[in-house]
PDB file of C-alpha atoms in Angstrom:
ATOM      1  CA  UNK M  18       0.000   0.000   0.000  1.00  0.00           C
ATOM      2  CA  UNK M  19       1.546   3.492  -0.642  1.00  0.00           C
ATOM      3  CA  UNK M  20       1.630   6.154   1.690  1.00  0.00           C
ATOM      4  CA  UNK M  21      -0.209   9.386   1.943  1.00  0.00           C
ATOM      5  CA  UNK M  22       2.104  11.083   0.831  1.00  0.00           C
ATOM      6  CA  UNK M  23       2.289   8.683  -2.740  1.00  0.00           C
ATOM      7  CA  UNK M  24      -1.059   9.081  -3.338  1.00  0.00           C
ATOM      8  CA  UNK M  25      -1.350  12.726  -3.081  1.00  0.00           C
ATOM      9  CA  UNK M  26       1.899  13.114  -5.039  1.00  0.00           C
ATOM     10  CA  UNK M  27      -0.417  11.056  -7.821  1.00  0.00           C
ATOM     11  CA  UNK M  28      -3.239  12.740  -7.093  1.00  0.00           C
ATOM     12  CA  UNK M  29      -1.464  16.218  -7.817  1.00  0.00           C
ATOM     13  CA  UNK M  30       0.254  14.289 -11.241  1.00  0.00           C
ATOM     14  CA  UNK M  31      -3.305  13.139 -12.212  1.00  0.00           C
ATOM     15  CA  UNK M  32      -4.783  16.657 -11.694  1.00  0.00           C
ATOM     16  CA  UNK M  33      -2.275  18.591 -13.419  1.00  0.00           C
ATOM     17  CA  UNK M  34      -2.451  16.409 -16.550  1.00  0.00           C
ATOM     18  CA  UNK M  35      -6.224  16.699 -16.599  1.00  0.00           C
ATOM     19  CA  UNK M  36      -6.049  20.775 -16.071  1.00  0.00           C
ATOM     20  CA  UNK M  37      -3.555  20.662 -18.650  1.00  0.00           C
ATOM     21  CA  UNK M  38      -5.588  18.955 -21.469  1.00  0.00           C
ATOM     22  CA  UNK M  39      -8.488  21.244 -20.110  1.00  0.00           C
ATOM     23  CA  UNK M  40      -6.476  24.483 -21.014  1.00  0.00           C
ATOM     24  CA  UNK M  41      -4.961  23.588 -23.531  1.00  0.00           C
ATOM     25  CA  UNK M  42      -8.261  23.470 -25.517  1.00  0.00           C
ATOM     26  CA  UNK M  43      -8.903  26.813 -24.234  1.00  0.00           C
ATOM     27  CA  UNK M  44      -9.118  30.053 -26.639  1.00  0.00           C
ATOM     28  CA  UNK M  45      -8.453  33.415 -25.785  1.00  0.00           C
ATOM     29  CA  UNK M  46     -12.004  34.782 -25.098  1.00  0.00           C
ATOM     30  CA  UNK M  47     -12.263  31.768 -22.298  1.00  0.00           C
ATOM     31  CA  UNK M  48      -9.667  32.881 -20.384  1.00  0.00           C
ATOM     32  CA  UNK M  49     -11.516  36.016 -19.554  1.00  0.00           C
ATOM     33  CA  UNK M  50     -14.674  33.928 -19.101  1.00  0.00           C
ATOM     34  CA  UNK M  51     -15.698  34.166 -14.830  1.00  0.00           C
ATOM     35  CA  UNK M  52     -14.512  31.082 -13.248  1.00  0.00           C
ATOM     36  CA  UNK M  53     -15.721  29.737  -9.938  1.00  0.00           C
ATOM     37  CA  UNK M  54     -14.347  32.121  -7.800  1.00  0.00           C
ATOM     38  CA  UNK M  55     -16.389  34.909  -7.738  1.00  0.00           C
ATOM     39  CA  UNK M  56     -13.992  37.943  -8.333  1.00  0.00           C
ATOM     40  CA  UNK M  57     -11.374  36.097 -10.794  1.00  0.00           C
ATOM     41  CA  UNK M  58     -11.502  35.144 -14.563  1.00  0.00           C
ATOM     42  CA  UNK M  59     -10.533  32.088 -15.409  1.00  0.00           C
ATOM     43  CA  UNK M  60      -7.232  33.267 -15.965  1.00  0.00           C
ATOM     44  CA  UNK M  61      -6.693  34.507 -12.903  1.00  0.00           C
ATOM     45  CA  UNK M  62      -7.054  31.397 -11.547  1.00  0.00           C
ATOM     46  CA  UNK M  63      -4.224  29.831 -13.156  1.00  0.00           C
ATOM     47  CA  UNK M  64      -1.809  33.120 -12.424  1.00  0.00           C
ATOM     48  CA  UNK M  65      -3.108  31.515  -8.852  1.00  0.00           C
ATOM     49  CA  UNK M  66      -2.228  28.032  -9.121  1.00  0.00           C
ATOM     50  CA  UNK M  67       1.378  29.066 -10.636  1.00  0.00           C
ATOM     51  CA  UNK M  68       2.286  31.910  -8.787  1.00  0.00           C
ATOM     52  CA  UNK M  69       1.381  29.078  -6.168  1.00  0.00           C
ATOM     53  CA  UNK M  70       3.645  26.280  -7.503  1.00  0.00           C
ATOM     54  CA  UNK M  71       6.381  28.588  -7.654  1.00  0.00           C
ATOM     55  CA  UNK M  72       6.177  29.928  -4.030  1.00  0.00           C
ATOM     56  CA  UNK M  73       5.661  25.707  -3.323  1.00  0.00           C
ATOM     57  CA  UNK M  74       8.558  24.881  -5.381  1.00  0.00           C
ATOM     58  CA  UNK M  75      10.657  27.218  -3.923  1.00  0.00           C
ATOM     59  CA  UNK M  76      10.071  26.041  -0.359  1.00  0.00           C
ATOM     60  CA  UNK M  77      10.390  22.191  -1.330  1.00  0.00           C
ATOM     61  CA  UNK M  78      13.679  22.773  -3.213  1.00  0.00           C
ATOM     62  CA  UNK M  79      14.922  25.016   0.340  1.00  0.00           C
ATOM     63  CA  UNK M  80      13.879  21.931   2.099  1.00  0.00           C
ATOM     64  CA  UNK M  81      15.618  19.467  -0.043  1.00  0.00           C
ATOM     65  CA  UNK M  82      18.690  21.493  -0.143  1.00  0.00           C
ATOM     66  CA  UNK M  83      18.742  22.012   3.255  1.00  0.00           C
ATOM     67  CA  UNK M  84      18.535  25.780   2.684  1.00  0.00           C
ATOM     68  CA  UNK M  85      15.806  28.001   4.276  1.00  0.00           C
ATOM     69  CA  UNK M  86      12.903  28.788   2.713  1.00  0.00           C
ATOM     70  CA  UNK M  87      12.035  32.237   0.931  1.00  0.00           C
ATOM     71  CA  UNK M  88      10.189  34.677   2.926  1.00  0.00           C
ATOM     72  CA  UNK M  89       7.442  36.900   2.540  1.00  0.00           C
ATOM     73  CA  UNK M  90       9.420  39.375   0.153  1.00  0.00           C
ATOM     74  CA  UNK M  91       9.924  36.336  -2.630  1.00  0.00           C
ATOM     75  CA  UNK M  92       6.270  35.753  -2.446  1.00  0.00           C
ATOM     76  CA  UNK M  93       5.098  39.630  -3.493  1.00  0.00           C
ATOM     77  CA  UNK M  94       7.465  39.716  -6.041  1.00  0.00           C
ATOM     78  CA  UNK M  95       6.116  36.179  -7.439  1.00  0.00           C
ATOM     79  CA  UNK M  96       2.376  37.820  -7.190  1.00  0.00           C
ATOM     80  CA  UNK M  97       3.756  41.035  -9.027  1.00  0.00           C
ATOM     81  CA  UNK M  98       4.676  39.220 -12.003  1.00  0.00           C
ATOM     82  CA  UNK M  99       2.435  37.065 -12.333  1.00  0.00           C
ATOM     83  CA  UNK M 100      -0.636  39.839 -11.577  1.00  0.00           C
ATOM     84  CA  UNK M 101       1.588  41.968 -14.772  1.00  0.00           C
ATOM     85  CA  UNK M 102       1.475  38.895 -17.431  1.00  0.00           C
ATOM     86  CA  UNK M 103      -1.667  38.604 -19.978  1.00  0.00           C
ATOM     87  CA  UNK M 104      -4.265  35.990 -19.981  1.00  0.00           C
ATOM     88  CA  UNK M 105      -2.451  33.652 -22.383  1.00  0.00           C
ATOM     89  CA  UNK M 106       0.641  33.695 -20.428  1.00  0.00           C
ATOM     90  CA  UNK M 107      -0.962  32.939 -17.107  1.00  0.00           C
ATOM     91  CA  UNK M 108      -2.472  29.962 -18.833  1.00  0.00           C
ATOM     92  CA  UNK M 109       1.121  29.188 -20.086  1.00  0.00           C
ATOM     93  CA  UNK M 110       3.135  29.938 -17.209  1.00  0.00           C
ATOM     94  CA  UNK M 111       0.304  27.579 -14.648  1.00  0.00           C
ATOM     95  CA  UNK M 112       1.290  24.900 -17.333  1.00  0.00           C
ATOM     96  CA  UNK M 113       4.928  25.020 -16.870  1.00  0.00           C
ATOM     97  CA  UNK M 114       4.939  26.330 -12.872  1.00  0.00           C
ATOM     98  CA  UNK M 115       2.739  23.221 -11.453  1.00  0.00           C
ATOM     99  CA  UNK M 116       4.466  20.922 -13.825  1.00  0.00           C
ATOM    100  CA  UNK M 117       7.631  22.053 -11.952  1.00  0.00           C
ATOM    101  CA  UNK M 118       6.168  21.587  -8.669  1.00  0.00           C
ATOM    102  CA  UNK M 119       4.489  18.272  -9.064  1.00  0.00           C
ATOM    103  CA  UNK M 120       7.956  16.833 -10.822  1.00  0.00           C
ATOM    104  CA  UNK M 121       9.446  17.955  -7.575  1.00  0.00           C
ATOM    105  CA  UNK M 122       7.580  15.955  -5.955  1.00  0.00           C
ATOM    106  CA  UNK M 123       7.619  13.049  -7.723  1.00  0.00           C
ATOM    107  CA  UNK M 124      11.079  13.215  -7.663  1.00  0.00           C
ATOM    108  CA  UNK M 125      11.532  12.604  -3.982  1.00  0.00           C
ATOM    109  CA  UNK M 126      12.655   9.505  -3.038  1.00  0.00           C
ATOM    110  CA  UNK M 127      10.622   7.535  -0.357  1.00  0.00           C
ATOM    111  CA  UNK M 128      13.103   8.013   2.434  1.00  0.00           C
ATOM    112  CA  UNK M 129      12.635  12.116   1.392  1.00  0.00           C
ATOM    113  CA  UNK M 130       8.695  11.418   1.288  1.00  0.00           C
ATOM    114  CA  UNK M 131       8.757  10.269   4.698  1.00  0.00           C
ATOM    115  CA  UNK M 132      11.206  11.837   6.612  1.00  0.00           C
ATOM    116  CA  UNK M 133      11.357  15.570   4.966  1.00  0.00           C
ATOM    117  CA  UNK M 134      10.347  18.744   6.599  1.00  0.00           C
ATOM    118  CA  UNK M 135       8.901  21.695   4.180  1.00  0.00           C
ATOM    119  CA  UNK M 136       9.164  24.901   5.962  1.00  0.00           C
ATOM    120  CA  UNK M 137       6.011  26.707   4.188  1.00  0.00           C
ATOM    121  CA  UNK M 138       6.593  29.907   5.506  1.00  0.00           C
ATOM    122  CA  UNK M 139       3.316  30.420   7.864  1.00  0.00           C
ATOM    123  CA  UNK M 140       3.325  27.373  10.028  1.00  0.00           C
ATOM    124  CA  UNK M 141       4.822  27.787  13.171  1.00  0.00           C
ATOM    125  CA  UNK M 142       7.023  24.451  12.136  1.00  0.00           C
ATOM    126  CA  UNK M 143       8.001  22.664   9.156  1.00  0.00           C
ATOM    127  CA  UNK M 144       5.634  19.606   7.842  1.00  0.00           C
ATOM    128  CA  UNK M 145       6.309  16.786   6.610  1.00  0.00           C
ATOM    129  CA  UNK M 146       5.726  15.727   2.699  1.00  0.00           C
ATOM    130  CA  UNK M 147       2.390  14.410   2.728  1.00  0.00           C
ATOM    131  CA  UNK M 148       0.810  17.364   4.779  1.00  0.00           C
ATOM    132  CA  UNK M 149       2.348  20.014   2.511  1.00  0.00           C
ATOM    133  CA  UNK M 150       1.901  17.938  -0.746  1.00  0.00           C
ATOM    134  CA  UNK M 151      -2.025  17.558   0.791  1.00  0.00           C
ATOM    135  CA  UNK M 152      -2.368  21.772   0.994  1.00  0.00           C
ATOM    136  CA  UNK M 153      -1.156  21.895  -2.311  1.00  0.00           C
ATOM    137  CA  UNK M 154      -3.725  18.857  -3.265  1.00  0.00           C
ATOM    138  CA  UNK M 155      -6.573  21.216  -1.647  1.00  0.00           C
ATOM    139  CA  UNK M 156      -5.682  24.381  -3.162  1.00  0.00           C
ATOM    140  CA  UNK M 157      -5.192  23.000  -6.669  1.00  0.00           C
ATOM    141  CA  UNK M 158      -8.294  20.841  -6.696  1.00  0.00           C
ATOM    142  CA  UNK M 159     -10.341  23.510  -5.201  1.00  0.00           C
ATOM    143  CA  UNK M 160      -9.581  25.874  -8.213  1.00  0.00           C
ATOM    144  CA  UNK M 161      -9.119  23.240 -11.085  1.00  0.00           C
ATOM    145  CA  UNK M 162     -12.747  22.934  -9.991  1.00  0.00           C
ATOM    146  CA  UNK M 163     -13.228  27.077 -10.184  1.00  0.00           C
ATOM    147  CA  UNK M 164     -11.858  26.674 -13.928  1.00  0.00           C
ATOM    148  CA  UNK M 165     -14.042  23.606 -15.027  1.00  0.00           C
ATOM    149  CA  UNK M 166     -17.027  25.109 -13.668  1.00  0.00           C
ATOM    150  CA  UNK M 167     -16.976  28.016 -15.494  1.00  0.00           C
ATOM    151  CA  UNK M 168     -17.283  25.869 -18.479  1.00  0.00           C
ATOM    152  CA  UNK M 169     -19.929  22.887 -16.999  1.00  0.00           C
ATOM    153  CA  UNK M 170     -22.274  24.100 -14.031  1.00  0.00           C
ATOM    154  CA  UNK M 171     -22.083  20.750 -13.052  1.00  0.00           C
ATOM    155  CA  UNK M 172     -18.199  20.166 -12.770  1.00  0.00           C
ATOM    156  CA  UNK M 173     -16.880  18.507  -9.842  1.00  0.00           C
ATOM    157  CA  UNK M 174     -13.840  18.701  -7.391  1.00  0.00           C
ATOM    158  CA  UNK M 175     -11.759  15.584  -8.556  1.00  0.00           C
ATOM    159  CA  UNK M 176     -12.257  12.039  -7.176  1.00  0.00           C
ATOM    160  CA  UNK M 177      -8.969  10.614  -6.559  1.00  0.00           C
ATOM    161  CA  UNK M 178      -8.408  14.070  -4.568  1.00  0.00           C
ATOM    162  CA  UNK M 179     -11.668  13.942  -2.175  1.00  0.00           C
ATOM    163  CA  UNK M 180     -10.684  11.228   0.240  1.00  0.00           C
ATOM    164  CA  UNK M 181      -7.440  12.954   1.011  1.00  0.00           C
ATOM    165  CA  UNK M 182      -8.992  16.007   1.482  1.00  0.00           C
ATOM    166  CA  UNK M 183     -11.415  14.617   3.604  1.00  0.00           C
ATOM    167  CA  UNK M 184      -9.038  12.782   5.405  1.00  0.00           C
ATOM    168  CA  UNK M 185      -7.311  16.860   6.179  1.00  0.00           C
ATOM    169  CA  UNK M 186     -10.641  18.104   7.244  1.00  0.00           C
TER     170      UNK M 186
END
């Protein structure tokens, strides 16, 4: 049986490649469509999820390298450009951002998976790989879901993502 942390390492690798397919059949016009989230385009979203990733993927790789993490000045200036690019490359840059992150992750070995402490910047501590991997899974799915719904009022949050999210609640 794999361990929490496996399957929510899969669970991010599944949703990515689904979100991926999803935008890339997107055309300009829907990426100013509204999404789920009441105040953001569907765009918007993405700049989101990959602005996201990247803060994630900078605190994973501190982890791994044994570095500290980046601190609050690192995340405004991720925000900042991503908040400056266009519609298209938000939808670009999610692509390439969360497939970044979730390679990360899948690159860790399982001693890493088990034993490795993420410092996410504002915990009081550093968490393990499976409870960091797990916000990640909850933030992504939650929005994939604000994209896909913009599209199909009847869109749903992912199923290989619910029990672990239920697990968290």
């Amino acid at each position: 049986m794999s361990s929490i942390a496996d399957q929510t390492i899969s669970a991010l690798r599944s949703g990515h490649d689904a979100l991926v397919a999803f935008v890339g059949k997107l055309s300009q016009e829907d990426l100013l469509r509204p999404s789920g989230a009441s105040d953001w385009q569907v765009s918007q979203v993405l700049s989101h999820l990959g602005s996201g990733a990247e803060i994630n993927l900078a605190a994973v790789r501190a982890a791994t390298s044994g570095g500290t993490g980046p601190g609050g000045d690192f995340n405004k200036s991720v925000w900042a450009r991503w908040d400056a690019m266009s519609p298209a490359e938000q939808a670009a840059g999610f692509v390439e951002a969360n497939a970044r992150l979730v390679e990360e992750y899948e690159s860790l070995d399982p001693m890493a998976r088990a034993e490795l402490r993420i410092d996410l910047g504002f915990l009081p501590e550093p968490v393990e790989v499976a409870t960091a991997a797990r916000m990640r899974l909850s933030e992504f799915a939650l929005h994939r879901w604000d994209v896909e719904v913009g599209f199909d009022p009847s869109a749903t949050v992912s199923a290989d993502a619910v029990p672990l999210l239920l697990d968290n609640v």
